[in-house]
GROMACS .gro file of C-alpha atoms in nm:
model
  427
    1MET     CA    1   2.433   4.843   0.208
    2ASP     CA    2   2.552   5.090   0.466
    3ARG     CA    3   2.278   4.971   0.702
    4TYR     CA    4   2.393   4.605   0.663
    5ARG     CA    5   2.751   4.705   0.741
    6GLN     CA    6   2.634   4.872   1.058
    7ILE     CA    7   2.467   4.549   1.183
    8HIS     CA    8   2.655   4.404   1.474
    9PHE     CA    9   2.867   4.100   1.386
   10GLY     CA   10   2.696   3.898   1.656
   11PHE     CA   11   2.366   3.924   1.467
   12ARG     CA   12   2.509   3.837   1.126
   13ILE     CA   13   2.575   3.470   1.213
   14PRO     CA   14   2.217   3.402   1.341
   15MET     CA   15   2.074   3.578   1.038
   16VAL     CA   16   2.256   3.324   0.817
   17THR     CA   17   2.232   3.008   1.029
   18LEU     CA   18   1.872   3.040   1.143
   19PRO     CA   19   1.722   3.020   0.790
   20ILE     CA   20   1.941   2.716   0.723
   21GLY     CA   21   1.830   2.559   1.053
   22CYS     CA   22   1.467   2.624   0.969
   23LEU     CA   23   1.516   2.461   0.632
   24PHE     CA   24   1.665   2.146   0.784
   25GLN     CA   25   1.393   2.133   1.049
   26LEU     CA   26   1.129   2.150   0.778
   27ILE     CA   27   1.305   1.873   0.586
   28SER     CA   28   1.315   1.653   0.899
   29LEU     CA   29   0.946   1.715   0.959
   30ALA     CA   30   0.852   1.620   0.601
   31SER     CA   31   1.103   1.337   0.528
   32PRO     CA   32   1.041   0.974   0.624
   33TYR     CA   33   1.416   0.889   0.609
   34TRP     CA   34   1.497   0.937   0.974
   35ILE     CA   35   1.579   0.565   1.016
   36LYS     CA   36   1.623   0.317   0.729
   37ILE     CA   37   1.583  -0.061   0.790
   38LYS     CA   38   1.611  -0.345   0.535
   39ILE     CA   39   1.496  -0.699   0.627
   40SER     CA   40   1.527  -0.979   0.372
   41SER     CA   41   1.454  -1.350   0.376
   42LEU     CA   42   1.415  -1.631   0.124
   43ILE     CA   43   1.047  -1.545   0.090
   44GLN     CA   44   1.046  -1.166   0.075
   45SER     CA   45   1.237  -0.847   0.153
   46VAL     CA   46   1.107  -0.534   0.330
   47ASP     CA   47   1.249  -0.181   0.319
   48ILE     CA   48   1.134   0.035   0.616
   49HIS     CA   49   1.180   0.415   0.632
   50LEU     CA   50   1.084   0.589   0.956
   51GLY     CA   51   1.062   0.967   1.003
   52LEU     CA   52   0.933   1.193   1.274
   53TRP     CA   53   0.594   1.230   1.106
   54ARG     CA   54   0.578   0.962   0.834
   55ALA     CA   55   0.655   0.590   0.797
   56CYS     CA   56   0.703   0.419   0.459
   57PHE     CA   57   0.720   0.046   0.370
   58ALA     CA   58   0.837  -0.113   0.045
   59LEU     CA   59   0.775  -0.489  -0.008
   60ASN     CA   60   1.007  -0.674  -0.248
   61ASN     CA   61   1.146  -0.351  -0.398
   62ALA     CA   62   0.798  -0.234  -0.496
   63LYS     CA   63   0.678   0.126  -0.478
   64PRO     CA   64   0.679   0.236  -0.109
   65GLU     CA   65   0.352   0.301   0.072
   66CYS     CA   66   0.361   0.584   0.332
   67SER     CA   67   0.144   0.657   0.635
   68SER     CA   68   0.114   0.969   0.855
   69ASP     CA   69  -0.061   0.786   1.141
   70MET     CA   70   0.193   0.806   1.429
   71SER     CA   71  -0.061   0.759   1.711
   72ASP     CA   72   0.099   0.440   1.843
   73ASN     CA   73   0.446   0.589   1.894
   74PRO     CA   74   0.608   0.573   2.243
   75ASP     CA   75   0.657   0.875   2.476
   76TRP     CA   76   1.019   0.932   2.377
   77PHE     CA   77   0.913   0.961   2.014
   78ARG     CA   78   0.645   1.216   2.105
   79ALA     CA   79   0.905   1.411   2.308
   80THR     CA   80   1.134   1.418   2.006
   81GLN     CA   81   0.850   1.546   1.792
   82ALA     CA   82   0.769   1.817   2.050
   83CYS     CA   83   1.134   1.930   2.073
   84ALA     CA   84   1.156   1.947   1.695
   85ILE     CA   85   0.840   2.162   1.679
   86LEU     CA   86   0.955   2.393   1.958
   87GLY     CA   87   1.297   2.424   1.797
   88LEU     CA   88   1.135   2.526   1.470
   89ILE     CA   89   0.904   2.777   1.644
   90PHE     CA   90   1.189   2.938   1.838
   91ALA     CA   91   1.403   2.951   1.525
   92VAL     CA   92   1.123   3.127   1.334
   93VAL     CA   93   1.067   3.373   1.625
   94ALA     CA   94   1.440   3.446   1.643
   95MET     CA   95   1.466   3.498   1.272
   96VAL     CA   96   1.162   3.731   1.266
   97SER     CA   97   1.292   3.928   1.567
   98LEU     CA   98   1.631   3.972   1.406
   99TYR     CA   99   1.483   4.109   1.087
  100LEU     CA  100   1.245   4.337   1.278
  101LYS     CA  101   1.535   4.471   1.483
  102ASN     CA  102   1.737   4.529   1.171
  103CYS     CA  103   1.448   4.705   1.005
  104SER     CA  104   1.384   4.933   1.306
  105SER     CA  105   1.612   5.131   1.527
  106PHE     CA  106   1.935   4.963   1.621
  107GLN     CA  107   1.881   5.089   1.975
  108ASN     CA  108   1.571   4.867   2.034
  109LYS     CA  109   1.716   4.643   2.302
  110ALA     CA  110   1.392   4.450   2.370
  111LEU     CA  111   1.380   4.306   2.019
  112GLY     CA  112   1.748   4.222   2.032
  113LEU     CA  113   1.705   4.045   2.364
  114LEU     CA  114   1.402   3.854   2.233
  115ALA     CA  115   1.598   3.749   1.925
  116MET     CA  116   1.892   3.624   2.133
  117VAL     CA  117   1.667   3.432   2.375
  118SER     CA  118   1.471   3.276   2.091
  119SER     CA  119   1.792   3.180   1.911
  120PHE     CA  120   1.935   3.007   2.218
  121ALA     CA  121   1.600   2.835   2.286
  122ALA     CA  122   1.583   2.714   1.925
  123VAL     CA  123   1.937   2.579   1.946
  124ASP     CA  124   1.863   2.413   2.282
  125LYS     CA  125   1.546   2.241   2.165
  126THR     CA  126   1.704   2.136   1.839
  127VAL     CA  127   2.007   1.992   2.019
  128LYS     CA  128   1.783   1.804   2.263
  129ALA     CA  129   1.574   1.666   1.979
  130GLU     CA  130   1.882   1.555   1.789
  131SER     CA  131   2.039   1.405   2.105
  132GLU     CA  132   1.726   1.207   2.182
  133ARG     CA  133   1.701   1.098   1.822
  134LEU     CA  134   2.063   0.976   1.811
  135ASN     CA  135   2.020   0.782   2.136
  136ARG     CA  136   1.706   0.614   2.011
  137MET     CA  137   1.867   0.545   1.676
  138SER     CA  138   2.141   0.351   1.858
  139ASP     CA  139   1.877   0.149   2.043
  140THR     CA  140   1.688   0.095   1.721
  141ARG     CA  141   2.003  -0.031   1.548
  142THR     CA  142   2.052  -0.282   1.831
  143ILE     CA  143   1.694  -0.403   1.786
  144VAL     CA  144   1.740  -0.420   1.410
  145GLY     CA  145   2.062  -0.621   1.456
  146SER     CA  146   1.879  -0.868   1.677
  147LEU     CA  147   1.596  -0.883   1.425
  148LYS     CA  148   1.841  -0.952   1.141
  149SER     CA  149   2.001  -1.235   1.344
  150LYS     CA  150   1.659  -1.389   1.392
  151THR     CA  151   1.589  -1.341   1.023
  152ASP     CA  152   1.916  -1.518   0.932
  153LEU     CA  153   1.819  -1.805   1.162
  154ILE     CA  154   1.480  -1.825   0.992
  155ASN     CA  155   1.655  -1.818   0.653
  156SER     CA  156   1.877  -2.112   0.749
  157LYS     CA  157   1.576  -2.308   0.869
  158LEU     CA  158   1.392  -2.221   0.549
  159LYS     CA  159   1.691  -2.348   0.348
  160ASP     CA  160   1.684  -2.676   0.542
  161LEU     CA  161   1.310  -2.696   0.482
  162ASP     CA  162   1.363  -2.625   0.113
  163THR     CA  163   1.624  -2.905   0.097
  164GLN     CA  164   1.385  -3.144   0.267
  165VAL     CA  165   1.104  -3.045   0.031
  166GLU     CA  166   1.331  -3.098  -0.270
  167SER     CA  167   1.436  -3.439  -0.134
  168ALA     CA  168   1.072  -3.526  -0.078
  169CYS     CA  169   0.992  -3.421  -0.436
  170GLN     CA  170   1.271  -3.644  -0.569
  171THR     CA  171   1.151  -3.932  -0.356
  172TYR     CA  172   0.796  -3.878  -0.479
  173SER     CA  173   0.919  -3.867  -0.839
  174SER     CA  174   1.114  -4.190  -0.785
  175LEU     CA  175   0.810  -4.352  -0.626
  176SER     CA  176   0.595  -4.238  -0.918
  177VAL     CA  177   0.839  -4.399  -1.162
  178SER     CA  178   0.846  -4.716  -0.951
  179VAL     CA  179   0.466  -4.731  -0.936
  180SER     CA  180   0.449  -4.679  -1.311
  181ASP     CA  181   0.704  -4.955  -1.364
  182ILE     CA  182   0.512  -5.188  -1.130
  183ARG     CA  183   0.192  -5.117  -1.324
  184LYS     CA  184   0.366  -5.202  -1.650
  185ARG     CA  185   0.503  -5.521  -1.497
  186LEU     CA  186   0.157  -5.615  -1.374
  187VAL     CA  187   0.011  -5.555  -1.719
  188ASN     CA  188   0.285  -5.767  -1.877
  189ALA     CA  189   0.235  -6.035  -1.612
  190GLU     CA  190  -0.139  -6.042  -1.686
  191LYS     CA  191  -0.065  -6.079  -2.056
  192GLU     CA  192   0.182  -6.359  -1.991
  193LEU     CA  193  -0.067  -6.526  -1.757
  194LYS     CA  194  -0.332  -6.516  -2.027
  195THR     CA  195  -0.082  -6.665  -2.273
  196VAL     CA  196   0.008  -6.937  -2.024
  197ASN     CA  197  -0.360  -7.013  -1.964
  198LYS     CA  198  -0.414  -7.051  -2.336
  199ASN     CA  199  -0.120  -7.287  -2.375
  200GLN     CA  200  -0.153  -7.457  -2.038
  201LYS     CA  201  -0.054  -7.820  -2.030
  202THR     CA  202  -0.080  -8.077  -1.758
  203TYR     CA  203   0.227  -8.201  -1.576
  204SER     CA  204   0.191  -8.546  -1.727
  205GLU     CA  205   0.187  -8.402  -2.081
  206ILE     CA  206   0.506  -8.205  -2.013
  207VAL     CA  207   0.674  -8.515  -1.867
  208LYS     CA  208   0.573  -8.718  -2.169
  209LYS     CA  209   0.710  -8.449  -2.399
  210VAL     CA  210   1.039  -8.423  -2.211
  211THR     CA  211   1.072  -8.803  -2.209
  212LEU     CA  212   1.006  -8.814  -2.582
  213ARG     CA  213   1.263  -8.537  -2.642
  214SER     CA  214   1.526  -8.715  -2.433
  215LYS     CA  215   1.466  -9.041  -2.625
  216LYS     CA  216   1.506  -8.855  -2.954
  217LEU     CA  217   1.818  -8.682  -2.821
  218THR     CA  218   1.968  -9.015  -2.708
  219LYS     CA  219   1.891  -9.163  -3.047
  220SER     CA  220   2.036  -8.864  -3.230
  221THR     CA  221   2.358  -8.862  -3.025
  222LYS     CA  222   2.422  -9.216  -3.144
  223GLN     CA  223   2.414  -9.079  -3.497
  224VAL     CA  224   2.673  -8.804  -3.443
  225LYS     CA  225   3.041  -8.793  -3.366
  226GLN     CA  226   3.176  -8.553  -3.104
  227MET     CA  227   3.495  -8.351  -3.148
  228MET     CA  228   3.584  -8.115  -2.862
  229LYS     CA  229   3.852  -7.929  -2.667
  230GLY     CA  230   3.849  -7.793  -2.313
  231ALA     CA  231   3.961  -7.433  -2.279
  232ASP     CA  232   4.079  -7.507  -1.924
  233ASP     CA  233   4.269  -7.829  -1.997
  234ASN     CA  234   4.584  -7.656  -1.876
  235CYS     CA  235   4.416  -7.531  -1.558
  236HIS     CA  236   4.400  -7.844  -1.341
  237GLN     CA  237   4.250  -7.665  -1.042
  238LEU     CA  238   3.922  -7.637  -1.237
  239PHE     CA  239   3.888  -8.011  -1.309
  240ASN     CA  240   3.669  -8.068  -1.003
  241PHE     CA  241   3.419  -7.797  -1.107
  242ASN     CA  242   3.098  -7.886  -1.290
  243ILE     CA  243   3.118  -7.573  -1.510
  244ARG     CA  244   3.394  -7.582  -1.770
  245GLY     CA  245   3.438  -7.401  -2.102
  246GLY     CA  246   3.559  -7.515  -2.440
  247VAL     CA  247   3.480  -7.571  -2.808
  248ALA     CA  248   3.318  -7.869  -2.981
  249PHE     CA  249   3.158  -8.003  -3.299
  250LEU     CA  250   2.873  -8.253  -3.328
  251VAL     CA  251   2.894  -8.407  -3.676
  252SER     CA  252   2.638  -8.638  -3.825
  253LYS     CA  253   2.775  -8.987  -3.894
  254ARG     CA  254   2.635  -8.944  -4.242
  255LEU     CA  255   2.896  -8.672  -4.299
  256GLN     CA  256   3.173  -8.835  -4.096
  257PRO     CA  257   3.354  -8.988  -4.397
  258PHE     CA  258   3.392  -8.637  -4.541
  259VAL     CA  259   3.510  -8.468  -4.220
  260GLU     CA  260   3.870  -8.426  -4.109
  261VAL     CA  261   3.977  -8.270  -3.779
  262LEU     CA  262   4.256  -8.017  -3.828
  263ASP     CA  263   4.523  -7.947  -3.569
  264ILE     CA  264   4.509  -7.594  -3.424
  265PRO     CA  265   4.764  -7.487  -3.157
  266SER     CA  266   4.501  -7.352  -2.915
  267ASN     CA  267   4.262  -7.501  -2.659
  268ARG     CA  268   4.009  -7.230  -2.752
  269ILE     CA  269   3.999  -7.289  -3.129
  270THR     CA  270   3.912  -7.612  -3.310
  271GLU     CA  271   3.861  -7.671  -3.682
  272ILE     CA  272   3.720  -7.935  -3.912
  273GLU     CA  273   3.738  -7.965  -4.290
  274LEU     CA  274   3.424  -8.067  -4.477
  275ASN     CA  275   3.535  -8.215  -4.812
  276ILE     CA  276   3.236  -8.351  -5.003
  277PRO     CA  277   3.302  -8.461  -5.361
  278ASP     CA  278   3.217  -8.211  -5.633
  279THR     CA  279   3.183  -7.928  -5.381
  280PRO     CA  280   3.435  -7.666  -5.264
  281ASN     CA  281   3.608  -7.734  -4.935
  282ILE     CA  282   3.443  -7.580  -4.629
  283TYR     CA  283   3.649  -7.510  -4.316
  284LEU     CA  284   3.443  -7.473  -3.998
  285ILE     CA  285   3.625  -7.307  -3.707
  286SER     CA  286   3.471  -7.314  -3.358
  287VAL     CA  287   3.592  -7.034  -3.130
  288TYR     CA  288   3.576  -6.961  -2.756
  289LEU     CA  289   3.778  -6.643  -2.694
  290PRO     CA  290   3.874  -6.538  -2.336
  291ALA     CA  291   3.604  -6.359  -2.140
  292VAL     CA  292   3.632  -6.005  -2.004
  293THR     CA  293   3.727  -6.153  -1.665
  294GLN     CA  294   4.058  -6.251  -1.823
  295SER     CA  295   4.335  -6.026  -1.945
  296TYR     CA  296   4.329  -5.842  -2.276
  297GLU     CA  297   4.674  -5.988  -2.356
  298LEU     CA  298   4.532  -6.342  -2.348
  299PHE     CA  299   4.240  -6.231  -2.567
  300SER     CA  300   4.477  -6.064  -2.814
  301LYS     CA  301   4.696  -6.376  -2.830
  302GLU     CA  302   4.400  -6.600  -2.922
  303VAL     CA  303   4.282  -6.347  -3.183
  304GLU     CA  304   4.627  -6.354  -3.345
  305ILE     CA  305   4.608  -6.734  -3.369
  306LEU     CA  306   4.258  -6.707  -3.520
  307ILE     CA  307   4.379  -6.452  -3.778
  308ASP     CA  308   4.667  -6.679  -3.882
  309VAL     CA  309   4.437  -6.981  -3.915
  310TYR     CA  310   4.184  -6.781  -4.119
  311ASN     CA  311   4.448  -6.638  -4.351
  312ILE     CA  312   4.584  -6.988  -4.422
  313TYR     CA  313   4.257  -7.172  -4.490
  314SER     CA  314   4.074  -6.887  -4.666
  315THR     CA  315   4.307  -6.945  -4.962
  316MET     CA  316   4.201  -7.312  -4.975
  317GLY     CA  317   3.821  -7.285  -4.952
  318THR     CA  318   3.524  -7.133  -4.772
  319VAL     CA  319   3.592  -7.051  -4.405
  320VAL     CA  320   3.316  -7.017  -4.146
  321LEU     CA  321   3.393  -6.882  -3.798
  322MET     CA  322   3.145  -6.964  -3.521
  323GLY     CA  323   3.123  -6.956  -3.143
  324ASP     CA  324   3.156  -6.727  -2.844
  325PHE     CA  325   3.387  -6.439  -2.939
  326ASN     CA  326   3.344  -6.255  -2.606
  327CYS     CA  327   3.351  -5.921  -2.786
  328LYS     CA  328   3.080  -5.712  -2.945
  329ILE     CA  329   3.055  -5.701  -3.326
  330GLU     CA  330   2.863  -5.441  -3.522
  331GLY     CA  331   2.619  -5.505  -3.803
  332PRO     CA  332   2.320  -5.349  -3.983
  333ARG     CA  333   2.091  -5.463  -3.699
  334TYR     CA  334   2.325  -5.377  -3.412
  335THR     CA  335   2.532  -5.067  -3.328
  336LEU     CA  336   2.763  -5.030  -3.030
  337ASP     CA  337   3.022  -4.821  -2.851
  338TYR     CA  338   3.354  -4.984  -2.927
  339ASP     CA  339   3.584  -5.094  -2.646
  340LYS     CA  340   3.942  -5.217  -2.671
  341ARG     CA  341   3.846  -5.578  -2.751
  342SER     CA  342   3.577  -5.491  -3.004
  343ASP     CA  343   3.801  -5.238  -3.175
  344SER     CA  344   4.086  -5.486  -3.225
  345PHE     CA  345   3.849  -5.753  -3.363
  346ARG     CA  346   3.681  -5.498  -3.591
  347SER     CA  347   4.017  -5.438  -3.760
  348PHE     CA  348   4.041  -5.811  -3.843
  349MET     CA  349   3.685  -5.820  -3.981
  350GLN     CA  350   3.730  -5.508  -4.192
  351GLU     CA  351   4.059  -5.633  -4.335
  352CYS     CA  352   3.907  -5.967  -4.438
  353ASN     CA  353   3.558  -5.834  -4.533
  354LEU     CA  354   3.379  -6.051  -4.276
  355ARG     CA  355   3.018  -6.027  -4.161
  356SER     CA  356   2.818  -6.174  -3.873
  357LEU     CA  357   2.517  -6.353  -4.024
  358HIS     CA  358   2.246  -6.291  -3.767
  359LEU     CA  359   2.329  -5.917  -3.757
  360GLU     CA  360   2.258  -5.883  -4.129
  361THR     CA  361   1.919  -5.766  -4.253
  362ASN     CA  362   1.812  -6.123  -4.344
  363GLY     CA  363   1.871  -6.244  -3.988
  364ASN     CA  364   1.570  -6.340  -3.778
  365GLY     CA  365   1.515  -6.336  -3.404
  366PRO     CA  366   1.687  -6.142  -3.126
  367VAL     CA  367   2.012  -5.959  -3.193
  368CYS     CA  368   2.164  -6.003  -2.846
  369THR     CA  369   2.268  -6.362  -2.772
  370PHE     CA  370   2.401  -6.331  -2.416
  371GLN     CA  371   2.229  -6.236  -2.091
  372SER     CA  372   2.425  -6.302  -1.771
  373TYR     CA  373   2.254  -6.451  -1.469
  374GLN     CA  374   2.353  -6.138  -1.273
  375GLY     CA  375   2.112  -5.929  -1.480
  376GLU     CA  376   2.376  -5.726  -1.668
  377PRO     CA  377   2.290  -5.568  -2.009
  378LYS     CA  378   2.231  -5.802  -2.302
  379THR     CA  379   2.510  -5.817  -2.562
  380ALA     CA  380   2.581  -5.977  -2.900
  381ILE     CA  381   2.898  -6.184  -2.845
  382ASP     CA  382   2.798  -6.513  -3.017
  383HIS     CA  383   2.832  -6.516  -3.395
  384ILE     CA  384   2.856  -6.713  -3.716
  385ILE     CA  385   3.096  -6.516  -3.937
  386VAL     CA  386   3.163  -6.553  -4.309
  387SER     CA  387   3.318  -6.337  -4.576
  388ILE     CA  388   3.089  -6.097  -4.758
  389GLU     CA  389   3.126  -6.306  -5.078
  390ASN     CA  390   2.981  -6.614  -4.905
  391ILE     CA  391   2.672  -6.454  -4.750
  392THR     CA  392   2.466  -6.569  -5.050
  393ILE     CA  393   2.523  -6.938  -4.969
  394CYS     CA  394   2.369  -6.889  -4.623
  395SER     CA  395   1.997  -6.907  -4.554
  396LYS     CA  396   1.748  -6.965  -4.272
  397ILE     CA  397   1.955  -6.751  -4.036
  398GLN     CA  398   1.781  -6.746  -3.700
  399VAL     CA  399   1.840  -6.685  -3.328
  400PRO     CA  400   1.567  -6.877  -3.142
  401ASP     CA  401   1.399  -6.670  -2.873
  402GLU     CA  402   1.361  -6.780  -2.511
  403HIS     CA  403   1.278  -7.149  -2.475
  404MET     CA  404   1.185  -7.342  -2.162
  405PHE     CA  405   1.452  -7.608  -2.230
  406ASN     CA  406   1.735  -7.360  -2.282
  407THR     CA  407   1.905  -7.331  -1.942
  408SER     CA  408   2.214  -7.150  -2.077
  409ASP     CA  409   2.276  -6.777  -2.056
  410HIS     CA  410   2.362  -6.790  -2.430
  411LYS     CA  411   2.118  -6.823  -2.720
  412PRO     CA  412   2.199  -7.059  -3.011
  413ILE     CA  413   2.234  -6.942  -3.372
  414ARG     CA  414   2.107  -7.155  -3.664
  415CYS     CA  415   2.168  -7.130  -4.036
  416SER     CA  416   2.196  -7.343  -4.349
  417PHE     CA  417   2.481  -7.352  -4.604
  418ALA     CA  418   2.439  -7.441  -4.970
  419LEU     CA  419   2.710  -7.691  -5.061
  420SER     CA  420   2.662  -7.635  -5.436
  421ASP     CA  421   2.425  -7.471  -5.680
  422ASN     CA  422   2.167  -7.748  -5.625
  423THR     CA  423   1.930  -7.763  -5.330
  424ASN     CA  424   2.159  -7.962  -5.098
  425PHE     CA  425   2.196  -7.777  -4.769
  426VAL     CA  426   2.395  -7.848  -4.455
  427SER     CA  427   2.282  -7.693  -4.126
   0.00000   0.00000   0.00000
């Protein structure tokens, strides 16, 4: 302890700092974390760690792989390595000289001088190595910044490419669906062609059949009486158009003596009373409610008139509603999402216990009766409606499927009514 106190103060600092400097030099020689670089893209990311004597690479955050092969380094890097080695050697020499001087006579000036020179040389080489390293680190950061800018540019191009690939995939998927749909259509067309070939008729046969049908129709129209109203009678600007809407009855002349036309205050509702002796009265109401192209207020007004008419005549006999209601009605064969029109009409049907015949389980043929020429979804807006108590008197309920002579966008509905407990039916 007395010997340590006698050591000159100028030698105490190197004795403490030199071991620390040696330690840091050794760490710098062994560590690969001299420069750290991280490059990432949409495809992969790379972590690069560069040291004086080792280089490590980690791909996509995996375990790093290190290499000690530094043979391809530039001259400045080799100079930095040399300065670091010389700095370490001088530091070790200075440290050894200091301890030898301290362990021998304090008057040994040669060892003291050697220790001082070695210390200054170690500091000089270390400072030069660190200076060169810092300068090159700045240059390296500039290069890394440029590399990152290029990487960002590549990332943006890869994103655009990814967007284009995704768009191409969607297009391919759409084309696949279209091709599949075309194949199905071709298969259906082949089936229809085979059916047509089986039932093929010559032009003359079709003409003969149409002529025969028109003769029968002309003959049958002479045997019926027409009762009709035009829904646009109050809209004179439509009188020059070929297409007009309304309601009508065609009644066989055989039944004409038993039919009476009732007065209804609406151009969209007409009613007849069928009063055959020994049978209950039947009131047939033909309806053409306003289409969706017209206001809901007009539709609601006509529905109110229809409700009043039904409530009056349902106390006097059997009431049958029929026609184009221009609103969807639910039944066991048909479910729907209610809109404002359908919801208001449903309230009327629920209150009076009404049912649409062709939507019941004993109905035959298609459920939807309307298909617009514009190709919109099919809907069930044409109905024959009776109370639930009178469903049993109805039979042969049918919606005929597509027919070559039906040029309307509506399908007809047919059924028969039993006038009494015997087998007499009226269609």
